Amino acid sequence: LEEDTLRQINEAADEAALEAVRLSALGKKGAISALLSTLGKMSPEERKTEGAKINALKDKATEALAARRAELAEAALEARLKAETLDVTLPPAASPLERGRIHPISQVMDELSVIFADMGFAVAEGPDIESDDYNFTKLNFPEGHPAREMQDTFFLAPEAGEKKLLRTHTSPVQVRTMLSQKPPIRVICPGRVYRCDFDQTHTPMFHQVEGLVIDQSTHMGHLKWVLEEFLKSFFEVKGVKLRMRPSFFPFTEPSMEVDVQCRRQGGEIRFGEGDDWMEILGCGMVHPNVLRNCGHDPDVYQGFAFGVGIDRLAMLKYGMSDLRAFFDADTRWLTHYGFRP
Ligand code: PHE
């Protein structure tokens, strides 16, 4: 029986055959099980010697079964590996999906939000389609004032008798914020703006970030500090010098244009060093008429505002030369300037 059983085990060609052998030897009705059941009728002496033999047989069979099972599994794996060879040098069936990349504008907007959040500014937003009232009138542009024509406005058909346009700057968000919040106000408003203009440095749609602070004792020193901190963090330099030149905006008084210290070397510009200047933004103290138009008493509250071109900031920081490429949706351009997923 022993020889027979072991031979059958070793000859089993697959798992199923092996299981059949196991049942015929060790199953309930198997040959070895039958031998074991004869022990009950034996005398104690016989049981001792026969029992030991039968149990040894049972152990041998169990061991042989396990060994054969492992052999068969190994062989099955071997066969699968042979059948499933993969030629990794073949070209892929379909080209892999292009992965999206963060756009420099989005990146700069995120950078700005973080820098200003550290100074306690919240983010405010307004619609791209704006009323003439918020884009101009409440911002102290008088009716028929030439400054309205200076902004190359895209006018839309009036809606319910109200004049509509594509906002020419983010300053109407100042109006929306002042109309809906009580001072102290500290917000930045990043977003798209539109002007009818197109060349290497102008696109009909571009991006600005507006800053607005309104409180009871806000002054130009605060404005200067905020701008310095912002430019320092944004250009990742130890310090920057600013130069403020008098300018004009209907909604600020006094109004200033701000130049930032830089060094021009060949085509490169470095900030925070050298003695060249680059114009970077417009700003000023919020005009009393604007405060009044938005429901705040200019004898109690004052504040400052500034507006910066985001696209220009991105070009300066990442060394891009043509604004139009920002909106060409060419991922090779993004990769070239180091914008990775
Ligand atoms: N809105 C102005 C522009 O688009 C910039 C600006 C904003 C100036 C806030 C002063 C204060 O040119």
mmCIF file of C-alpha atoms and ligand atoms in Angstrom:
data_model
loop_
_atom_site.group_PDB
_atom_site.id
_atom_site.type_symbol
_atom_site.label_atom_id
_atom_site.label_comp_id
_atom_site.label_asym_id
_atom_site.label_seq_id
_atom_site.Cartn_x
_atom_site.Cartn_y
_atom_site.Cartn_z
ATOM 1 C CA LEU A 1 0.000 0.000 0.000
ATOM 2 C CA GLU A 2 2.801 2.362 0.902
ATOM 3 C CA GLU A 3 4.629 1.903 -2.379
ATOM 4 C CA ASP A 4 1.414 2.170 -4.323
ATOM 5 C CA THR A 5 0.276 5.347 -2.614
ATOM 6 C CA LEU A 6 3.626 7.116 -2.943
ATOM 7 C CA ARG A 7 3.896 6.160 -6.609
ATOM 8 C CA GLN A 8 0.390 7.467 -7.337
ATOM 9 C CA ILE A 9 1.215 10.705 -5.566
ATOM 10 C CA ASN A 10 4.394 11.254 -7.533
ATOM 11 C CA GLU A 11 2.711 10.397 -10.800
ATOM 12 C CA ALA A 12 -0.241 12.753 -10.334
ATOM 13 C CA ALA A 13 -0.034 15.066 -13.350
ATOM 14 C CA ASP A 14 -1.990 17.986 -11.945
ATOM 15 C CA GLU A 15 -3.767 19.351 -8.877
ATOM 16 C CA ALA A 16 -7.004 17.508 -9.647
ATOM 17 C CA ALA A 17 -5.283 14.129 -10.066
ATOM 18 C CA LEU A 18 -3.367 14.748 -6.850
ATOM 19 C CA GLU A 19 -6.582 15.505 -4.986
ATOM 20 C CA ALA A 20 -8.097 12.234 -6.246
ATOM 21 C CA VAL A 21 -5.092 10.316 -4.912
ATOM 22 C CA ARG A 22 -5.388 12.100 -1.559
ATOM 23 C CA LEU A 23 -9.047 11.126 -1.260
ATOM 24 C CA SER A 24 -8.391 7.488 -2.143
ATOM 25 C CA ALA A 25 -5.679 7.253 0.539
ATOM 26 C CA LEU A 26 -6.584 9.704 3.309
ATOM 27 C CA GLY A 27 -10.237 10.556 2.569
ATOM 28 C CA LYS A 28 -13.030 9.232 4.776
ATOM 29 C CA LYS A 29 -13.255 6.137 2.654
ATOM 30 C CA GLY A 30 -9.586 6.047 1.766
ATOM 31 C CA ALA A 31 -7.300 3.029 2.121
ATOM 32 C CA ILE A 32 -5.187 4.462 4.962
ATOM 33 C CA SER A 33 -8.282 5.676 6.806
ATOM 34 C CA ALA A 34 -9.701 2.179 6.488
ATOM 35 C CA LEU A 35 -6.525 0.760 8.035
ATOM 36 C CA LEU A 36 -6.773 3.237 10.912
ATOM 37 C CA SER A 37 -10.338 2.148 11.632
ATOM 38 C CA THR A 38 -9.171 -1.457 12.095
ATOM 39 C CA LEU A 39 -7.181 -0.381 15.174
ATOM 40 C CA GLY A 40 -10.331 -0.367 17.328
ATOM 41 C CA LYS A 41 -10.749 -4.107 17.054
ATOM 42 C CA MET A 42 -7.150 -4.957 17.962
ATOM 43 C CA SER A 43 -5.694 -6.057 21.250
ATOM 44 C CA PRO A 44 -3.727 -3.361 23.100
ATOM 45 C CA GLU A 45 -0.350 -4.932 22.109
ATOM 46 C CA GLU A 46 -1.231 -5.198 18.464
ATOM 47 C CA ARG A 47 -2.654 -1.694 18.514
ATOM 48 C CA LYS A 48 0.668 -0.355 19.787
ATOM 49 C CA THR A 49 2.805 -1.853 17.018
ATOM 50 C CA GLU A 50 0.245 -1.647 14.163
ATOM 51 C CA GLY A 51 -0.863 1.841 15.203
ATOM 52 C CA ALA A 52 2.663 3.150 14.992
ATOM 53 C CA LYS A 53 3.094 1.642 11.524
ATOM 54 C CA ILE A 54 -0.182 2.950 10.178
ATOM 55 C CA ASN A 55 0.449 6.425 11.554
ATOM 56 C CA ALA A 56 3.943 6.446 10.051
ATOM 57 C CA LEU A 57 2.349 5.530 6.713
ATOM 58 C CA LYS A 58 -0.197 8.289 7.104
ATOM 59 C CA ASP A 59 2.575 10.842 7.864
ATOM 60 C CA LYS A 60 4.621 9.736 4.868
ATOM 61 C CA ALA A 61 1.619 10.028 2.559
ATOM 62 C CA THR A 62 0.768 13.505 3.925
ATOM 63 C CA GLU A 63 4.325 14.670 3.431
ATOM 64 C CA ALA A 64 4.509 13.293 -0.079
ATOM 65 C CA LEU A 65 1.214 15.003 -0.946
ATOM 66 C CA ALA A 66 2.492 18.374 0.243
ATOM 67 C CA ALA A 67 5.774 17.969 -1.630
ATOM 68 C CA ARG A 68 4.008 17.025 -4.876
ATOM 69 C CA ARG A 69 1.544 19.903 -4.489
ATOM 70 C CA ALA A 70 4.443 22.351 -4.192
ATOM 71 C CA GLU A 71 6.112 20.816 -7.254
ATOM 72 C CA LEU A 72 2.946 21.155 -9.311
ATOM 73 C CA ALA A 73 2.433 24.778 -8.240
ATOM 74 C CA GLU A 74 6.014 25.614 -9.139
ATOM 75 C CA ALA A 75 5.611 23.994 -12.556
ATOM 76 C CA ALA A 76 2.346 25.858 -13.176
ATOM 77 C CA LEU A 77 4.032 29.171 -12.359
ATOM 78 C CA GLU A 78 6.980 28.321 -14.607
ATOM 79 C CA ALA A 79 4.581 27.579 -17.465
ATOM 80 C CA ARG A 80 2.677 30.839 -16.955
ATOM 81 C CA LEU A 81 5.865 32.885 -16.937
ATOM 82 C CA LYS A 82 6.932 31.246 -20.187
ATOM 83 C CA ALA A 83 3.574 31.905 -21.832
ATOM 84 C CA GLU A 84 3.297 35.521 -20.671
ATOM 85 C CA THR A 85 6.557 37.014 -21.886
ATOM 86 C CA LEU A 86 6.279 40.752 -22.588
ATOM 87 C CA ASP A 87 8.474 42.577 -25.069
ATOM 88 C CA VAL A 88 9.134 45.874 -23.348
ATOM 89 C CA THR A 89 10.938 47.214 -26.414
ATOM 90 C CA LEU A 90 7.723 47.273 -28.470
ATOM 91 C CA PRO A 91 6.143 50.715 -28.948
ATOM 92 C CA PRO A 92 2.984 51.245 -26.849
ATOM 93 C CA ALA A 93 -0.311 50.504 -28.557
ATOM 94 C CA ALA A 94 -1.630 54.014 -27.869
ATOM 95 C CA SER A 95 0.554 57.035 -27.049
ATOM 96 C CA PRO A 96 0.379 57.819 -23.329
ATOM 97 C CA LEU A 97 -1.930 60.664 -22.303
ATOM 98 C CA GLU A 98 -0.317 64.090 -22.122
ATOM 99 C CA ARG A 99 -0.376 65.247 -18.527
ATOM 100 C CA GLY A 100 -1.650 68.732 -17.756
ATOM 101 C CA ARG A 101 0.677 71.321 -16.248
ATOM 102 C CA ILE A 102 0.052 74.236 -13.980
ATOM 103 C CA HIS A 103 -0.110 77.454 -15.999
ATOM 104 C CA PRO A 104 2.264 80.275 -14.983
ATOM 105 C CA ILE A 105 -0.700 82.609 -14.443
ATOM 106 C CA SER A 106 -2.365 80.158 -12.058
ATOM 107 C CA GLN A 107 0.977 79.597 -10.388
ATOM 108 C CA VAL A 108 1.569 83.339 -9.869
ATOM 109 C CA MET A 109 -2.003 83.825 -8.598
ATOM 110 C CA ASP A 110 -1.371 81.089 -6.032
ATOM 111 C CA GLU A 111 1.956 82.666 -5.048
ATOM 112 C CA LEU A 112 0.271 86.072 -4.623
ATOM 113 C CA SER A 113 -2.580 84.667 -2.565
ATOM 114 C CA VAL A 114 -0.119 83.006 -0.195
ATOM 115 C CA ILE A 115 2.070 86.115 0.167
ATOM 116 C CA PHE A 116 -0.907 88.390 0.881
ATOM 117 C CA ALA A 117 -2.624 85.854 3.118
ATOM 118 C CA ASP A 118 0.473 86.044 5.333
ATOM 119 C CA MET A 119 -0.173 89.791 5.651
ATOM 120 C CA GLY A 120 -3.819 89.237 6.578
ATOM 121 C CA PHE A 121 -5.442 89.798 3.175
ATOM 122 C CA ALA A 122 -8.490 87.813 2.076
ATOM 123 C CA VAL A 123 -9.285 87.056 -1.576
ATOM 124 C CA ALA A 124 -12.303 88.809 -3.159
ATOM 125 C CA GLU A 125 -13.775 88.180 -6.582
ATOM 126 C CA GLY A 126 -16.111 89.861 -9.041
ATOM 127 C CA PRO A 127 -17.611 89.078 -12.447
ATOM 128 C CA ASP A 128 -15.833 89.616 -15.797
ATOM 129 C CA ILE A 129 -19.003 91.223 -17.189
ATOM 130 C CA GLU A 130 -19.359 94.382 -15.162
ATOM 131 C CA SER A 131 -21.649 97.389 -15.097
ATOM 132 C CA ASP A 132 -20.419 100.714 -16.378
ATOM 133 C CA ASP A 133 -21.353 102.005 -12.920
ATOM 134 C CA TYR A 134 -18.905 99.755 -11.035
ATOM 135 C CA ASN A 135 -16.152 99.799 -13.645
ATOM 136 C CA PHE A 136 -16.197 103.599 -14.041
ATOM 137 C CA THR A 137 -18.817 105.771 -12.360
ATOM 138 C CA LYS A 138 -18.448 104.653 -8.722
ATOM 139 C CA LEU A 139 -14.678 104.793 -9.233
ATOM 140 C CA ASN A 140 -14.989 108.529 -9.810
ATOM 141 C CA PHE A 141 -14.651 108.527 -13.589
ATOM 142 C CA PRO A 142 -16.950 111.442 -14.474
ATOM 143 C CA GLU A 143 -19.449 110.900 -17.322
ATOM 144 C CA GLY A 144 -17.697 111.733 -20.609
ATOM 145 C CA HIS A 145 -14.268 111.936 -18.938
ATOM 146 C CA PRO A 146 -11.406 111.094 -21.342
ATOM 147 C CA ALA A 147 -10.072 108.493 -18.869
ATOM 148 C CA ARG A 148 -13.004 106.270 -19.897
ATOM 149 C CA GLU A 149 -11.754 106.292 -23.466
ATOM 150 C CA MET A 150 -8.173 105.611 -22.378
ATOM 151 C CA GLN A 151 -9.054 102.076 -21.348
ATOM 152 C CA ASP A 152 -10.017 100.657 -24.768
ATOM 153 C CA THR A 153 -13.212 99.221 -23.356
ATOM 154 C CA PHE A 154 -15.218 96.358 -24.875
ATOM 155 C CA PHE A 155 -18.798 97.559 -24.445
ATOM 156 C CA LEU A 156 -21.666 95.069 -24.446
ATOM 157 C CA ALA A 157 -25.336 95.531 -25.279
ATOM 158 C CA PRO A 158 -27.187 97.139 -22.336
ATOM 159 C CA GLU A 159 -29.049 94.754 -20.028
ATOM 160 C CA ALA A 160 -32.346 95.965 -18.532
ATOM 161 C CA GLY A 161 -31.319 99.511 -19.359
ATOM 162 C CA GLU A 162 -27.957 99.061 -17.560
ATOM 163 C CA LYS A 163 -24.733 99.662 -19.496
ATOM 164 C CA LYS A 164 -22.561 96.525 -19.511
ATOM 165 C CA LEU A 165 -18.925 95.984 -20.429
ATOM 166 C CA LEU A 166 -16.019 93.594 -19.971
ATOM 167 C CA ARG A 167 -14.217 94.978 -16.951
ATOM 168 C CA THR A 168 -11.108 96.897 -17.960
ATOM 169 C CA HIS A 169 -9.434 96.483 -14.564
ATOM 170 C CA THR A 170 -9.984 94.675 -11.264
ATOM 171 C CA SER A 171 -10.832 97.968 -9.513
ATOM 172 C CA PRO A 172 -14.639 97.367 -9.686
ATOM 173 C CA VAL A 173 -14.012 94.603 -7.133
ATOM 174 C CA GLN A 174 -12.925 97.415 -4.786
ATOM 175 C CA VAL A 175 -16.423 98.868 -5.192
ATOM 176 C CA ARG A 176 -18.116 95.504 -4.647
ATOM 177 C CA THR A 177 -16.036 94.876 -1.539
ATOM 178 C CA MET A 178 -16.638 98.305 -0.004
ATOM 179 C CA LEU A 179 -20.373 98.043 -0.703
ATOM 180 C CA SER A 180 -20.623 94.672 1.024
ATOM 181 C CA GLN A 181 -18.101 94.861 3.902
ATOM 182 C CA LYS A 182 -17.470 97.057 6.884
ATOM 183 C CA PRO A 183 -13.910 98.285 7.536
ATOM 184 C CA PRO A 184 -11.339 97.165 8.432
ATOM 185 C CA ILE A 185 -11.050 95.784 4.890
ATOM 186 C CA ARG A 186 -7.988 93.940 3.608
ATOM 187 C CA VAL A 187 -8.482 92.124 0.313
ATOM 188 C CA ILE A 188 -6.733 91.224 -2.889
ATOM 189 C CA CYS A 189 -8.749 90.626 -6.048
ATOM 190 C CA PRO A 190 -7.021 88.596 -8.755
ATOM 191 C CA GLY A 191 -8.796 88.101 -12.067
ATOM 192 C CA ARG A 192 -9.193 88.532 -15.793
ATOM 193 C CA VAL A 193 -9.539 91.966 -17.362
ATOM 194 C CA TYR A 194 -10.158 93.042 -20.961
ATOM 195 C CA ARG A 195 -8.941 95.807 -23.223
ATOM 196 C CA CYS A 196 -9.056 96.138 -26.967
ATOM 197 C CA ASP A 197 -5.318 95.887 -27.619
ATOM 198 C CA PHE A 198 -2.999 93.289 -29.169
ATOM 199 C CA ASP A 199 0.792 93.103 -29.672
ATOM 200 C CA GLN A 200 3.842 91.452 -28.096
ATOM 201 C CA THR A 201 3.112 92.937 -24.674
ATOM 202 C CA HIS A 202 -0.693 93.313 -24.901
ATOM 203 C CA THR A 203 -3.456 90.752 -25.250
ATOM 204 C CA PRO A 204 -7.181 91.645 -25.266
ATOM 205 C CA MET A 205 -7.583 89.539 -22.117
ATOM 206 C CA PHE A 206 -5.003 89.704 -19.372
ATOM 207 C CA HIS A 207 -4.805 89.449 -15.586
ATOM 208 C CA GLN A 208 -4.532 91.880 -12.720
ATOM 209 C CA VAL A 209 -4.474 91.689 -8.977
ATOM 210 C CA GLU A 210 -6.032 94.524 -7.046
ATOM 211 C CA GLY A 211 -5.211 95.282 -3.435
ATOM 212 C CA LEU A 212 -7.471 97.246 -1.109
ATOM 213 C CA VAL A 213 -7.055 98.282 2.517
ATOM 214 C CA ILE A 214 -9.596 100.467 4.320
ATOM 215 C CA ASP A 215 -9.308 101.379 7.990
ATOM 216 C CA GLN A 216 -9.348 104.383 10.294
ATOM 217 C CA SER A 217 -5.672 105.264 10.267
ATOM 218 C CA THR A 218 -4.298 103.749 7.088
ATOM 219 C CA HIS A 219 -1.607 105.844 5.425
ATOM 220 C CA MET A 220 0.941 105.779 2.624
ATOM 221 C CA GLY A 221 3.602 104.297 4.902
ATOM 222 C CA HIS A 222 1.452 101.172 5.153
ATOM 223 C CA LEU A 223 1.056 101.101 1.392
ATOM 224 C CA LYS A 224 4.801 101.300 0.864
ATOM 225 C CA TRP A 225 5.481 98.584 3.436
ATOM 226 C CA VAL A 226 2.906 96.220 1.935
ATOM 227 C CA LEU A 227 4.315 96.718 -1.570
ATOM 228 C CA GLU A 228 7.886 96.201 -0.394
ATOM 229 C CA GLU A 229 7.002 93.011 1.476
ATOM 230 C CA PHE A 230 5.042 91.712 -1.475
ATOM 231 C CA LEU A 231 7.770 92.380 -4.069
ATOM 232 C CA LYS A 232 10.470 91.021 -1.783
ATOM 233 C CA SER A 233 8.590 87.747 -1.248
ATOM 234 C CA PHE A 234 7.466 87.451 -4.847
ATOM 235 C CA PHE A 235 10.911 87.925 -6.380
ATOM 236 C CA GLU A 236 12.520 85.956 -3.543
ATOM 237 C CA VAL A 237 15.116 88.611 -2.676
ATOM 238 C CA LYS A 238 16.338 90.007 0.660
ATOM 239 C CA GLY A 239 15.054 93.499 -0.050
ATOM 240 C CA VAL A 240 13.870 95.844 -2.802
ATOM 241 C CA LYS A 241 13.961 99.590 -3.182
ATOM 242 C CA LEU A 242 10.838 101.237 -4.536
ATOM 243 C CA ARG A 243 10.516 104.539 -6.350
ATOM 244 C CA MET A 244 7.154 106.262 -6.298
ATOM 245 C CA ARG A 245 6.332 108.720 -9.052
ATOM 246 C CA PRO A 246 3.235 110.925 -9.057
ATOM 247 C CA SER A 247 0.587 109.738 -11.501
ATOM 248 C CA PHE A 248 -3.140 109.955 -12.079
ATOM 249 C CA PHE A 249 -6.060 107.593 -11.559
ATOM 250 C CA PRO A 250 -9.582 108.990 -11.012
ATOM 251 C CA PHE A 251 -10.115 106.649 -8.022
ATOM 252 C CA THR A 252 -6.975 107.454 -6.023
ATOM 253 C CA GLU A 253 -5.600 110.703 -4.649
ATOM 254 C CA PRO A 254 -2.687 111.031 -4.525
ATOM 255 C CA SER A 255 -1.912 108.484 -7.249
ATOM 256 C CA MET A 256 1.469 106.941 -7.865
ATOM 257 C CA GLU A 257 3.284 104.706 -10.241
ATOM 258 C CA VAL A 258 5.788 102.430 -8.561
ATOM 259 C CA ASP A 259 9.153 101.435 -10.007
ATOM 260 C CA VAL A 260 11.126 98.574 -8.551
ATOM 261 C CA GLN A 261 14.909 98.445 -8.288
ATOM 262 C CA CYS A 262 16.577 96.059 -10.707
ATOM 263 C CA ARG A 263 19.724 95.304 -12.670
ATOM 264 C CA ARG A 264 19.529 94.699 -16.414
ATOM 265 C CA GLN A 265 22.286 92.462 -17.756
ATOM 266 C CA GLY A 266 22.047 91.476 -21.384
ATOM 267 C CA GLY A 267 18.536 90.108 -21.663
ATOM 268 C CA GLU A 268 18.353 89.295 -17.955
ATOM 269 C CA ILE A 269 16.709 91.281 -15.209
ATOM 270 C CA ARG A 270 17.499 90.796 -11.539
ATOM 271 C CA PHE A 271 15.436 92.402 -8.822
ATOM 272 C CA GLY A 272 16.566 93.712 -5.454
ATOM 273 C CA GLU A 273 19.957 94.892 -6.743
ATOM 274 C CA GLY A 274 21.521 97.348 -9.218
ATOM 275 C CA ASP A 275 20.374 100.856 -10.020
ATOM 276 C CA ASP A 276 17.946 100.454 -12.883
ATOM 277 C CA TRP A 277 14.202 100.890 -12.387
ATOM 278 C CA MET A 278 11.234 99.079 -13.802
ATOM 279 C CA GLU A 279 7.657 100.297 -13.625
ATOM 280 C CA ILE A 280 5.590 97.631 -11.992
ATOM 281 C CA LEU A 281 2.262 98.902 -10.680
ATOM 282 C CA GLY A 282 -0.181 101.735 -10.060
ATOM 283 C CA CYS A 283 -1.480 102.689 -6.638
ATOM 284 C CA GLY A 284 -2.686 105.477 -4.401
ATOM 285 C CA MET A 285 -4.864 106.504 -1.489
ATOM 286 C CA VAL A 286 -8.538 105.714 -2.144
ATOM 287 C CA HIS A 287 -10.282 108.890 -3.361
ATOM 288 C CA PRO A 288 -12.830 110.342 -0.887
ATOM 289 C CA ASN A 289 -15.460 110.306 -3.658
ATOM 290 C CA VAL A 290 -15.001 106.548 -4.060
ATOM 291 C CA LEU A 291 -15.401 105.982 -0.316
ATOM 292 C CA ARG A 292 -18.538 108.133 -0.353
ATOM 293 C CA ASN A 293 -19.918 106.346 -3.451
ATOM 294 C CA CYS A 294 -19.513 103.059 -1.602
ATOM 295 C CA GLY A 295 -21.159 104.196 1.634
ATOM 296 C CA HIS A 296 -18.147 105.024 3.806
ATOM 297 C CA ASP A 297 -17.470 108.369 5.484
ATOM 298 C CA PRO A 298 -14.118 109.692 4.206
ATOM 299 C CA ASP A 299 -13.747 111.686 7.435
ATOM 300 C CA VAL A 300 -13.650 108.414 9.381
ATOM 301 C CA TYR A 301 -12.126 105.941 6.951
ATOM 302 C CA GLN A 302 -9.314 106.054 4.484
ATOM 303 C CA GLY A 303 -7.197 103.501 2.754
ATOM 304 C CA PHE A 304 -5.041 102.577 -0.162
ATOM 305 C CA ALA A 305 -5.373 100.535 -3.327
ATOM 306 C CA PHE A 306 -2.983 99.136 -5.867
ATOM 307 C CA GLY A 307 -3.258 97.275 -9.164
ATOM 308 C CA VAL A 308 -0.619 94.996 -10.704
ATOM 309 C CA GLY A 309 -0.481 93.118 -13.992
ATOM 310 C CA ILE A 310 -0.158 89.421 -13.136
ATOM 311 C CA ASP A 311 1.017 88.401 -16.607
ATOM 312 C CA ARG A 312 3.812 90.953 -16.429
ATOM 313 C CA LEU A 313 4.831 89.704 -12.981
ATOM 314 C CA ALA A 314 4.992 86.159 -14.367
ATOM 315 C CA MET A 315 7.054 87.285 -17.372
ATOM 316 C CA LEU A 316 9.509 89.100 -15.127
ATOM 317 C CA LYS A 317 9.850 86.281 -12.618
ATOM 318 C CA TYR A 318 10.113 83.408 -15.103
ATOM 319 C CA GLY A 319 11.933 85.226 -17.927
ATOM 320 C CA MET A 320 9.252 85.009 -20.627
ATOM 321 C CA SER A 321 9.371 87.514 -23.449
ATOM 322 C CA ASP A 322 6.110 87.261 -25.395
ATOM 323 C CA LEU A 323 2.824 87.740 -23.584
ATOM 324 C CA ARG A 324 0.838 86.138 -26.411
ATOM 325 C CA ALA A 325 2.446 82.731 -25.750
ATOM 326 C CA PHE A 326 0.628 82.654 -22.394
ATOM 327 C CA PHE A 327 -2.619 82.029 -24.212
ATOM 328 C CA ASP A 328 -1.463 79.728 -27.028
ATOM 329 C CA ALA A 329 -2.067 76.548 -24.991
ATOM 330 C CA ASP A 330 1.219 74.985 -26.157
ATOM 331 C CA THR A 331 2.496 72.601 -23.484
ATOM 332 C CA ARG A 332 6.022 72.705 -24.983
ATOM 333 C CA TRP A 333 6.179 76.367 -23.993
ATOM 334 C CA LEU A 334 5.191 75.508 -20.419
ATOM 335 C CA THR A 335 7.807 72.772 -20.252
ATOM 336 C CA HIS A 336 10.450 75.104 -21.679
ATOM 337 C CA TYR A 337 9.919 77.534 -18.807
ATOM 338 C CA GLY A 338 10.113 74.772 -16.241
ATOM 339 C CA PHE A 339 6.422 74.375 -15.402
ATOM 340 C CA ARG A 340 6.067 70.719 -14.505
ATOM 341 C CA PRO A 341 2.961 68.843 -13.407
HETATM 342 N N1 PHE B 1 -6.883 100.023 -12.096
HETATM 343 C C1 PHE B 1 -5.621 100.628 -12.463
HETATM 344 C C2 PHE B 1 -5.245 100.170 -13.869
HETATM 345 O O1 PHE B 1 -5.797 99.222 -14.350
HETATM 346 C C3 PHE B 1 -4.538 100.270 -11.503
HETATM 347 C C4 PHE B 1 -4.757 100.818 -10.120
HETATM 348 C C5 PHE B 1 -5.435 100.069 -9.184
HETATM 349 C C6 PHE B 1 -4.285 102.064 -9.765
HETATM 350 C C7 PHE B 1 -5.623 100.569 -7.886
HETATM 351 C C8 PHE B 1 -4.468 102.565 -8.505
HETATM 352 C C9 PHE B 1 -5.150 101.810 -7.579
HETATM 353 O O2 PHE B 1 -4.382 100.727 -14.499
#
